[in-house]
Amino acid sequence: MEILRMMHRQASKHPGLIPQFVFMSVGVCGASLYLIRLARGPHVSWDRRNNPEPWNKLSPTQQLKLVAVTTDYECLKKEGPDF
């Protein structure tokens, strides 16, 4: 609570700090969401006992990259048998 009061006092004295607080908050939230997205990816194995190799269960049409510029994942064909 004391921190919020101090921030409010500083923001009223220096109005240029408000955009800085906004951009810093947006940056921290964006970085946190990206780290969560990376931690939940198919190449990360949190449960070694039940699923030691989660990358084997991926289909070839599943997009793994955040942005794929040149690859059309819909046209790819599966190169292995169905289990």
XYZ file of C-alpha atoms in Angstrom:
83
model
C 0.000 0.000 0.000
C 2.844 2.335 0.840
C 4.425 1.678 -2.546
C 1.238 2.714 -4.338
C 1.084 5.956 -2.341
C 4.697 6.692 -3.174
C 4.051 5.999 -6.861
C 0.991 8.283 -6.791
C 2.990 11.105 -5.157
C 5.816 10.760 -7.659
C 3.382 10.622 -10.593
C 1.639 13.803 -9.444
C 5.002 15.591 -9.084
C 6.423 14.254 -12.378
C 3.673 13.655 -14.980
C 6.232 12.237 -17.433
C 6.519 9.103 -15.289
C 2.996 7.884 -16.073
C 3.821 6.705 -19.633
C 6.991 5.103 -18.303
C 4.994 3.091 -15.746
C 2.513 2.077 -18.465
C 5.185 0.935 -20.931
C 7.160 -0.882 -18.256
C 4.016 -2.711 -17.105
C 3.112 -3.697 -20.659
C 6.688 -4.909 -21.275
C 6.790 -7.000 -18.103
C 3.376 -8.545 -18.845
C 4.362 -9.330 -22.440
C 7.643 -10.930 -21.390
C 5.866 -13.001 -18.745
C 3.239 -14.237 -21.210
C 5.950 -15.167 -23.718
C 7.861 -17.147 -21.077
C 4.663 -18.987 -20.145
C 4.098 -19.775 -23.829
C 7.638 -21.145 -24.139
C 7.263 -23.254 -20.996
C 4.063 -24.857 -22.309
C 5.567 -25.731 -25.714
C 5.797 -29.277 -27.090
C 9.586 -29.403 -26.764
C 9.451 -29.007 -22.965
C 8.875 -32.148 -20.909
C 7.580 -31.427 -17.393
C 6.416 -35.004 -16.770
C 9.213 -37.435 -17.601
C 7.436 -40.520 -16.296
C 4.234 -40.445 -18.349
C 5.438 -38.633 -21.470
C 9.251 -38.611 -21.763
C 9.279 -37.606 -25.463
C 6.354 -35.235 -26.144
C 7.753 -34.129 -29.509
C 6.924 -37.558 -30.985
C 3.192 -36.848 -30.676
C 3.267 -33.775 -32.944
C 1.587 -33.796 -36.330
C 3.483 -32.368 -39.304
C 0.797 -29.740 -39.857
C 1.094 -28.311 -36.335
C 2.756 -24.904 -36.332
C 5.396 -24.595 -33.615
C 6.928 -21.245 -34.441
C 5.381 -17.977 -33.290
C 5.611 -16.598 -36.838
C 6.277 -18.809 -39.854
C 7.001 -16.601 -42.848
C 7.789 -19.054 -45.641
C 6.376 -22.399 -44.505
C 2.815 -23.416 -45.317
C 2.012 -26.060 -42.722
C -1.257 -27.090 -44.347
C 0.511 -28.524 -47.437
C 2.894 -30.775 -45.503
C 2.360 -34.527 -45.653
C 2.931 -36.988 -42.874
C 5.985 -39.175 -43.421
C 5.186 -41.962 -41.012
C 2.512 -44.454 -40.054
C -0.503 -43.651 -37.896
C -0.401 -45.223 -34.451
